Amino acid sequence: EVQLVESGGGLVQPGGSLRLSCAASGFTFSSYAMSWVRQAPGKGLEWVSTISGSGGSTYYADSVKGRFTLSRDNSKNTLYLQVNSLRAEDTAIYYCAKCYSSGWYSGDYYYYMDVWGKGTTVTVSS
Amino acid sequence: EIVMTQSPATLSVSPGEGATLSCRASQSVNSNLAWYQHKPGQAPRLLIYGASTRATGIPARFSGSGSGTEFTLTISSLQSEDFALYYCQHYNNWPQTFGQGTKVEIK
């Protein structure tokens, strides 16, 4: 059974940092891209970032580019999201998701999320 | 960035009735469209990918259709467990974007 377990969330002051983790099991981790998606209080889902299976390609939403860094350790089956320079608007539940490739087109790979974790909560407040 | 617009925002349906949810893209996303179900406190669940292909384990009462800019998720004969939020999401290019969601509530 595919399982994704997020951790690392918490209360942090504006300008602070956190490292979110996602422990994966039940599939060959290195063969799949992975993503983070967040949901702010009372809002809908927002895609944050995606990393390819090898870690060689990363993609970011404009709202987090330059502040968030996505990485993975395929030897530990773990995904990481380093979140820096946090703002109040980053307050959200952060979900880790396993991705499935829809194929190569328009010069790149693209993915939908086929399995999701239950999320970890990040609260940015003074 | 492609903007995804879902309608209606809220749909009130009686158990056993059908429901039709719409999703419109601001430009063509071909068939690179997914639908997700999300209940409070739970992980989102993939329902449909490729605009019309049901994900593994999804009941046949869920069906997706459309291509280009207009998409529909149809739920025939709603069960109690189907009352939830539903999101569409395109993956035709970067950035991927979600619609704002449709809440399906009990009438």
PDB file of C-alpha atoms in Angstrom:
ATOM      1  CA  GLU A   1       0.000   0.000   0.000  1.00  0.00           C
ATOM      2  CA  VAL A   2       1.309   3.423  -0.935  1.00  0.00           C
ATOM      3  CA  GLN A   3       1.745   5.641   2.124  1.00  0.00           C
ATOM      4  CA  LEU A   4       2.889   9.227   2.408  1.00  0.00           C
ATOM      5  CA  VAL A   5       3.441  10.735   5.850  1.00  0.00           C
ATOM      6  CA  GLU A   6       4.238  14.417   6.191  1.00  0.00           C
ATOM      7  CA  SER A   7       5.974  15.992   9.173  1.00  0.00           C
ATOM      8  CA  GLY A   8       7.829  19.123  10.176  1.00  0.00           C
ATOM      9  CA  GLY A   9       5.008  21.628  10.338  1.00  0.00           C
ATOM     10  CA  GLY A  10       4.515  23.996  13.218  1.00  0.00           C
ATOM     11  CA  LEU A  11       4.179  27.575  14.395  1.00  0.00           C
ATOM     12  CA  VAL A  12       6.838  29.922  13.075  1.00  0.00           C
ATOM     13  CA  GLN A  13       7.298  33.681  13.108  1.00  0.00           C
ATOM     14  CA  PRO A  14       7.212  35.723   9.910  1.00  0.00           C
ATOM     15  CA  GLY A  15      10.581  35.524   8.219  1.00  0.00           C
ATOM     16  CA  GLY A  16      11.310  32.175   9.800  1.00  0.00           C
ATOM     17  CA  SER A  17      12.098  28.797   8.263  1.00  0.00           C
ATOM     18  CA  LEU A  18      10.971  25.203   8.457  1.00  0.00           C
ATOM     19  CA  ARG A  19      11.859  21.953   6.743  1.00  0.00           C
ATOM     20  CA  LEU A  20       8.891  19.789   5.831  1.00  0.00           C
ATOM     21  CA  SER A  21       9.431  16.074   5.234  1.00  0.00           C
ATOM     22  CA  CYS A  22       7.399  13.405   3.507  1.00  0.00           C
ATOM     23  CA  ALA A  23       8.232   9.760   4.199  1.00  0.00           C
ATOM     24  CA  ALA A  24       7.128   7.469   1.389  1.00  0.00           C
ATOM     25  CA  SER A  25       6.546   3.724   1.360  1.00  0.00           C
ATOM     26  CA  GLY A  26       4.853   1.062  -0.725  1.00  0.00           C
ATOM     27  CA  PHE A  27       6.315   2.054  -4.113  1.00  0.00           C
ATOM     28  CA  THR A  28       9.655   2.559  -5.849  1.00  0.00           C
ATOM     29  CA  PHE A  29      10.212   6.122  -4.669  1.00  0.00           C
ATOM     30  CA  SER A  30      12.938   7.042  -7.133  1.00  0.00           C
ATOM     31  CA  SER A  31      10.723   6.166 -10.108  1.00  0.00           C
ATOM     32  CA  TYR A  32       8.145   8.843  -9.419  1.00  0.00           C
ATOM     33  CA  ALA A  33       7.994  12.586  -9.349  1.00  0.00           C
ATOM     34  CA  MET A  34       6.648  14.086  -6.140  1.00  0.00           C
ATOM     35  CA  SER A  35       4.789  17.280  -5.364  1.00  0.00           C
ATOM     36  CA  TRP A  36       3.675  19.550  -2.546  1.00  0.00           C
ATOM     37  CA  VAL A  37       0.232  21.127  -2.629  1.00  0.00           C
ATOM     38  CA  ARG A  38      -1.122  23.434   0.067  1.00  0.00           C
ATOM     39  CA  GLN A  39      -4.467  24.616   1.321  1.00  0.00           C
ATOM     40  CA  ALA A  40      -4.717  27.881   3.205  1.00  0.00           C
ATOM     41  CA  PRO A  41      -7.527  28.258   5.775  1.00  0.00           C
ATOM     42  CA  GLY A  42     -10.842  28.622   3.986  1.00  0.00           C
ATOM     43  CA  LYS A  43      -9.188  28.423   0.570  1.00  0.00           C
ATOM     44  CA  GLY A  44      -8.799  25.853  -2.171  1.00  0.00           C
ATOM     45  CA  LEU A  45      -5.854  23.707  -3.195  1.00  0.00           C
ATOM     46  CA  GLU A  46      -2.725  25.441  -4.508  1.00  0.00           C
ATOM     47  CA  TRP A  47       0.107  23.595  -6.267  1.00  0.00           C
ATOM     48  CA  VAL A  48       3.450  24.544  -4.677  1.00  0.00           C
ATOM     49  CA  SER A  49       6.266  22.524  -6.218  1.00  0.00           C
ATOM     50  CA  THR A  50       7.180  19.312  -8.076  1.00  0.00           C
ATOM     51  CA  ILE A  51      10.427  17.379  -8.366  1.00  0.00           C
ATOM     52  CA  SER A  52      11.272  14.659 -10.881  1.00  0.00           C
ATOM     53  CA  GLY A  53      12.116  11.128  -9.771  1.00  0.00           C
ATOM     54  CA  SER A  54      15.847  11.683 -10.150  1.00  0.00           C
ATOM     55  CA  GLY A  55      15.685  15.087  -8.528  1.00  0.00           C
ATOM     56  CA  GLY A  56      17.155  16.650 -11.629  1.00  0.00           C
ATOM     57  CA  SER A  57      14.150  18.829 -12.426  1.00  0.00           C
ATOM     58  CA  THR A  58      12.189  21.032 -10.082  1.00  0.00           C
ATOM     59  CA  TYR A  59       9.228  23.301 -10.649  1.00  0.00           C
ATOM     60  CA  TYR A  60       7.831  26.029  -8.391  1.00  0.00           C
ATOM     61  CA  ALA A  61       4.773  28.215  -8.153  1.00  0.00           C
ATOM     62  CA  ASP A  62       5.633  31.889  -8.569  1.00  0.00           C
ATOM     63  CA  SER A  63       4.306  32.540  -5.057  1.00  0.00           C
ATOM     64  CA  VAL A  64       7.122  30.466  -3.502  1.00  0.00           C
ATOM     65  CA  LYS A  65       9.935  30.734  -6.057  1.00  0.00           C
ATOM     66  CA  GLY A  66      13.153  31.858  -4.428  1.00  0.00           C
ATOM     67  CA  ARG A  67      11.897  31.092  -0.909  1.00  0.00           C
ATOM     68  CA  PHE A  68      11.081  27.361  -1.042  1.00  0.00           C
ATOM     69  CA  THR A  69      13.451  24.583  -2.107  1.00  0.00           C
ATOM     70  CA  LEU A  70      12.273  21.090  -2.972  1.00  0.00           C
ATOM     71  CA  SER A  71      14.642  18.140  -2.726  1.00  0.00           C
ATOM     72  CA  ARG A  72      14.578  14.401  -2.241  1.00  0.00           C
ATOM     73  CA  ASP A  73      16.745  11.637  -0.818  1.00  0.00           C
ATOM     74  CA  ASN A  74      15.973   8.522  -2.819  1.00  0.00           C
ATOM     75  CA  SER A  75      18.106   6.383  -0.488  1.00  0.00           C
ATOM     76  CA  LYS A  76      15.799   7.335   2.388  1.00  0.00           C
ATOM     77  CA  ASN A  77      12.525   7.448   0.386  1.00  0.00           C
ATOM     78  CA  THR A  78      11.989  10.944   1.689  1.00  0.00           C
ATOM     79  CA  LEU A  79      10.902  14.234   0.143  1.00  0.00           C
ATOM     80  CA  TYR A  80      11.861  17.576   1.659  1.00  0.00           C
ATOM     81  CA  LEU A  81      10.532  21.099   1.319  1.00  0.00           C
ATOM     82  CA  GLN A  82      12.736  23.803   2.803  1.00  0.00           C
ATOM     83  CA  VAL A  83      10.552  26.833   3.404  1.00  0.00           C
ATOM     84  CA  ASN A  84      12.309  30.112   4.120  1.00  0.00           C
ATOM     85  CA  SER A  85      11.284  33.755   4.533  1.00  0.00           C
ATOM     86  CA  LEU A  86       7.848  32.638   5.617  1.00  0.00           C
ATOM     87  CA  ARG A  87       4.907  34.989   5.339  1.00  0.00           C
ATOM     88  CA  ALA A  88       1.458  34.968   6.888  1.00  0.00           C
ATOM     89  CA  GLU A  89       0.034  33.912   3.536  1.00  0.00           C
ATOM     90  CA  ASP A  90       2.102  30.713   3.673  1.00  0.00           C
ATOM     91  CA  THR A  91      -0.092  29.508   6.543  1.00  0.00           C
ATOM     92  CA  ALA A  92      -1.668  26.309   5.240  1.00  0.00           C
ATOM     93  CA  ILE A  93      -1.898  22.564   5.388  1.00  0.00           C
ATOM     94  CA  TYR A  94       0.893  21.216   3.198  1.00  0.00           C
ATOM     95  CA  TYR A  95       0.172  17.953   1.402  1.00  0.00           C
ATOM     96  CA  CYS A  96       2.752  15.670  -0.128  1.00  0.00           C
ATOM     97  CA  ALA A  97       1.636  13.816  -3.247  1.00  0.00           C
ATOM     98  CA  LYS A  98       2.996  11.065  -5.466  1.00  0.00           C
ATOM     99  CA  CYS A  99       2.851  12.045  -9.114  1.00  0.00           C
ATOM    100  CA  TYR A 100       2.099  10.089 -12.245  1.00  0.00           C
ATOM    101  CA  SER A 101       3.509  11.266 -15.521  1.00  0.00           C
ATOM    102  CA  SER A 102       1.116  12.114 -18.306  1.00  0.00           C
ATOM    103  CA  GLY A 103       4.019  11.985 -20.750  1.00  0.00           C
ATOM    104  CA  TRP A 104       6.420  14.259 -22.615  1.00  0.00           C
ATOM    105  CA  TYR A 105       4.865  17.134 -24.533  1.00  0.00           C
ATOM    106  CA  SER A 106       5.500  20.810 -25.083  1.00  0.00           C
ATOM    107  CA  GLY A 107       9.144  20.190 -24.250  1.00  0.00           C
ATOM    108  CA  ASP A 108       8.709  18.838 -20.724  1.00  0.00           C
ATOM    109  CA  TYR A 109       7.110  16.201 -18.517  1.00  0.00           C
ATOM    110  CA  TYR A 110       3.837  16.868 -16.735  1.00  0.00           C
ATOM    111  CA  TYR A 111       2.143  15.117 -13.880  1.00  0.00           C
ATOM    112  CA  TYR A 112      -1.071  14.624 -11.974  1.00  0.00           C
ATOM    113  CA  MET A 113      -1.155  13.578  -8.309  1.00  0.00           C
ATOM    114  CA  ASP A 114      -2.404  10.031  -7.776  1.00  0.00           C
ATOM    115  CA  VAL A 115      -1.805   9.497  -4.050  1.00  0.00           C
ATOM    116  CA  TRP A 116      -1.774  12.128  -1.327  1.00  0.00           C
ATOM    117  CA  GLY A 117      -0.726  12.284   2.303  1.00  0.00           C
ATOM    118  CA  LYS A 118      -2.848  13.705   5.093  1.00  0.00           C
ATOM    119  CA  GLY A 119      -0.804  16.862   5.404  1.00  0.00           C
ATOM    120  CA  THR A 120       1.196  18.849   7.925  1.00  0.00           C
ATOM    121  CA  THR A 121       0.125  22.265   9.183  1.00  0.00           C
ATOM    122  CA  VAL A 122       2.307  25.354   8.922  1.00  0.00           C
ATOM    123  CA  THR A 123       1.214  28.444  10.828  1.00  0.00           C
ATOM    124  CA  VAL A 124       3.090  31.700  10.311  1.00  0.00           C
ATOM    125  CA  SER A 125       2.283  34.168  13.050  1.00  0.00           C
ATOM    126  CA  SER A 126       4.002  36.448  15.528  1.00  0.00           C
TER     127      SER A 126
ATOM    128  CA  GLU B   1      -0.848  30.983 -16.110  1.00  0.00           C
ATOM    129  CA  ILE B   2      -4.010  29.088 -16.998  1.00  0.00           C
ATOM    130  CA  VAL B   3      -6.982  30.004 -14.825  1.00  0.00           C
ATOM    131  CA  MET B   4      -9.374  27.202 -13.954  1.00  0.00           C
ATOM    132  CA  THR B   5     -12.935  28.249 -13.105  1.00  0.00           C
ATOM    133  CA  GLN B   6     -15.358  25.837 -11.475  1.00  0.00           C
ATOM    134  CA  SER B   7     -19.118  26.177 -11.261  1.00  0.00           C
ATOM    135  CA  PRO B   8     -21.225  26.223  -9.289  1.00  0.00           C
ATOM    136  CA  ALA B   9     -19.426  27.091  -6.059  1.00  0.00           C
ATOM    137  CA  THR B  10     -21.949  25.035  -4.100  1.00  0.00           C
ATOM    138  CA  LEU B  11     -24.292  22.320  -5.304  1.00  0.00           C
ATOM    139  CA  SER B  12     -27.118  21.111  -3.049  1.00  0.00           C
ATOM    140  CA  VAL B  13     -28.216  17.607  -3.947  1.00  0.00           C
ATOM    141  CA  SER B  14     -30.421  14.970  -2.339  1.00  0.00           C
ATOM    142  CA  PRO B  15     -28.944  11.509  -1.803  1.00  0.00           C
ATOM    143  CA  GLY B  16     -29.681   9.330  -4.808  1.00  0.00           C
ATOM    144  CA  GLU B  17     -29.821  12.256  -7.222  1.00  0.00           C
ATOM    145  CA  GLY B  18     -27.194  13.063  -9.816  1.00  0.00           C
ATOM    146  CA  ALA B  19     -24.790  16.006  -9.873  1.00  0.00           C
ATOM    147  CA  THR B  20     -22.950  17.780 -12.672  1.00  0.00           C
ATOM    148  CA  LEU B  21     -19.877  19.883 -11.892  1.00  0.00           C
ATOM    149  CA  SER B  22     -18.241  22.141 -14.463  1.00  0.00           C
ATOM    150  CA  CYS B  23     -14.667  23.272 -14.949  1.00  0.00           C
ATOM    151  CA  ARG B  24     -13.513  25.785 -17.538  1.00  0.00           C
ATOM    152  CA  ALA B  25      -9.927  26.573 -18.517  1.00  0.00           C
ATOM    153  CA  SER B  26      -8.854  30.032 -19.690  1.00  0.00           C
ATOM    154  CA  GLN B  27      -7.031  28.370 -22.602  1.00  0.00           C
ATOM    155  CA  SER B  28      -6.896  24.864 -23.982  1.00  0.00           C
ATOM    156  CA  VAL B  29      -5.437  22.189 -21.708  1.00  0.00           C
ATOM    157  CA  ASN B  30      -6.196  19.420 -24.219  1.00  0.00           C
ATOM    158  CA  SER B  31      -7.243  16.409 -22.104  1.00  0.00           C
ATOM    159  CA  ASN B  32      -4.683  17.079 -19.365  1.00  0.00           C
ATOM    160  CA  LEU B  33      -7.277  17.537 -16.663  1.00  0.00           C
ATOM    161  CA  ALA B  34      -7.763  15.776 -13.322  1.00  0.00           C
ATOM    162  CA  TRP B  35     -10.551  15.812 -10.770  1.00  0.00           C
ATOM    163  CA  TYR B  36      -9.999  15.345  -7.029  1.00  0.00           C
ATOM    164  CA  GLN B  37     -12.333  14.780  -4.094  1.00  0.00           C
ATOM    165  CA  HIS B  38     -11.423  16.345  -0.751  1.00  0.00           C
ATOM    166  CA  LYS B  39     -13.074  15.883   2.616  1.00  0.00           C
ATOM    167  CA  PRO B  40     -12.068  17.955   5.687  1.00  0.00           C
ATOM    168  CA  GLY B  41      -9.253  16.353   7.646  1.00  0.00           C
ATOM    169  CA  GLN B  42      -8.544  13.785   4.949  1.00  0.00           C
ATOM    170  CA  ALA B  43      -6.111  13.411   2.105  1.00  0.00           C
ATOM    171  CA  PRO B  44      -7.428  14.528  -1.278  1.00  0.00           C
ATOM    172  CA  ARG B  45      -8.287  11.623  -3.567  1.00  0.00           C
ATOM    173  CA  LEU B  46      -7.732  11.383  -7.315  1.00  0.00           C
ATOM    174  CA  LEU B  47     -10.976  10.599  -9.117  1.00  0.00           C
ATOM    175  CA  ILE B  48     -10.350  11.240 -12.808  1.00  0.00           C
ATOM    176  CA  TYR B  49      -7.277  11.865 -14.960  1.00  0.00           C
ATOM    177  CA  GLY B  50      -6.929  12.474 -18.663  1.00  0.00           C
ATOM    178  CA  ALA B  51     -10.308  14.227 -18.417  1.00  0.00           C
ATOM    179  CA  SER B  52     -12.259  10.975 -18.545  1.00  0.00           C
ATOM    180  CA  THR B  53     -10.291   8.030 -17.095  1.00  0.00           C
ATOM    181  CA  ARG B  54     -11.343   6.872 -13.652  1.00  0.00           C
ATOM    182  CA  ALA B  55      -8.502   6.310 -11.198  1.00  0.00           C
ATOM    183  CA  THR B  56      -8.020   2.926  -9.593  1.00  0.00           C
ATOM    184  CA  GLY B  57     -10.820   2.002  -7.214  1.00  0.00           C
ATOM    185  CA  ILE B  58     -13.114   4.881  -8.163  1.00  0.00           C
ATOM    186  CA  PRO B  59     -16.769   3.789  -8.495  1.00  0.00           C
ATOM    187  CA  ALA B  60     -18.400   3.869 -11.908  1.00  0.00           C
ATOM    188  CA  ARG B  61     -20.901   6.512 -10.730  1.00  0.00           C
ATOM    189  CA  PHE B  62     -18.095   9.060 -11.239  1.00  0.00           C
ATOM    190  CA  SER B  63     -17.480  10.042 -14.844  1.00  0.00           C
ATOM    191  CA  GLY B  64     -15.527  12.801 -16.524  1.00  0.00           C
ATOM    192  CA  SER B  65     -15.854  14.339 -19.947  1.00  0.00           C
ATOM    193  CA  GLY B  66     -14.616  17.221 -22.054  1.00  0.00           C
ATOM    194  CA  SER B  67     -11.466  18.459 -23.708  1.00  0.00           C
ATOM    195  CA  GLY B  68      -9.883  21.764 -24.594  1.00  0.00           C
ATOM    196  CA  THR B  69     -11.442  24.312 -22.257  1.00  0.00           C
ATOM    197  CA  GLU B  70     -14.707  22.762 -21.043  1.00  0.00           C
ATOM    198  CA  PHE B  71     -14.899  19.826 -18.679  1.00  0.00           C
ATOM    199  CA  THR B  72     -17.573  18.082 -16.642  1.00  0.00           C
ATOM    200  CA  LEU B  73     -17.558  15.739 -13.672  1.00  0.00           C
ATOM    201  CA  THR B  74     -20.797  13.800 -13.334  1.00  0.00           C
ATOM    202  CA  ILE B  75     -21.778  11.870 -10.238  1.00  0.00           C
ATOM    203  CA  SER B  76     -24.781   9.654 -10.796  1.00  0.00           C
ATOM    204  CA  SER B  77     -26.902   8.763  -7.778  1.00  0.00           C
ATOM    205  CA  LEU B  78     -24.967  10.473  -4.964  1.00  0.00           C
ATOM    206  CA  GLN B  79     -24.093   8.358  -1.964  1.00  0.00           C
ATOM    207  CA  SER B  80     -23.563   9.766   1.545  1.00  0.00           C
ATOM    208  CA  GLU B  81     -19.784   9.469   1.158  1.00  0.00           C
ATOM    209  CA  ASP B  82     -19.810  11.642  -1.983  1.00  0.00           C
ATOM    210  CA  PHE B  83     -20.667  14.867  -0.181  1.00  0.00           C
ATOM    211  CA  ALA B  84     -17.352  16.700  -0.290  1.00  0.00           C
ATOM    212  CA  LEU B  85     -15.318  19.326  -2.104  1.00  0.00           C
ATOM    213  CA  TYR B  86     -14.310  18.666  -5.696  1.00  0.00           C
ATOM    214  CA  TYR B  87     -11.420  20.305  -7.525  1.00  0.00           C
ATOM    215  CA  CYS B  88     -10.309  20.239 -11.120  1.00  0.00           C
ATOM    216  CA  GLN B  89      -6.640  20.704 -11.975  1.00  0.00           C
ATOM    217  CA  HIS B  90      -4.833  21.029 -15.285  1.00  0.00           C
ATOM    218  CA  TYR B  91      -1.394  19.604 -15.953  1.00  0.00           C
ATOM    219  CA  ASN B  92      -0.925  20.800 -19.517  1.00  0.00           C
ATOM    220  CA  ASN B  93       1.951  23.117 -18.717  1.00  0.00           C
ATOM    221  CA  TRP B  94       3.680  24.816 -15.796  1.00  0.00           C
ATOM    222  CA  PRO B  95       2.376  26.048 -13.476  1.00  0.00           C
ATOM    223  CA  GLN B  96      -0.313  23.492 -12.813  1.00  0.00           C
ATOM    224  CA  THR B  97      -3.368  25.204 -11.421  1.00  0.00           C
ATOM    225  CA  PHE B  98      -6.499  24.139  -9.575  1.00  0.00           C
ATOM    226  CA  GLY B  99      -9.997  25.446  -9.807  1.00  0.00           C
ATOM    227  CA  GLN B 100     -11.425  27.078  -6.697  1.00  0.00           C
ATOM    228  CA  GLY B 101     -13.568  24.022  -5.946  1.00  0.00           C
ATOM    229  CA  THR B 102     -17.215  22.996  -5.898  1.00  0.00           C
ATOM    230  CA  LYS B 103     -18.790  21.964  -2.613  1.00  0.00           C
ATOM    231  CA  VAL B 104     -21.388  19.218  -2.988  1.00  0.00           C
ATOM    232  CA  GLU B 105     -23.679  19.380   0.022  1.00  0.00           C
ATOM    233  CA  ILE B 106     -26.722  17.506   1.200  1.00  0.00           C
ATOM    234  CA  LYS B 107     -29.998  19.159   0.237  1.00  0.00           C
TER     235      LYS B 107
END
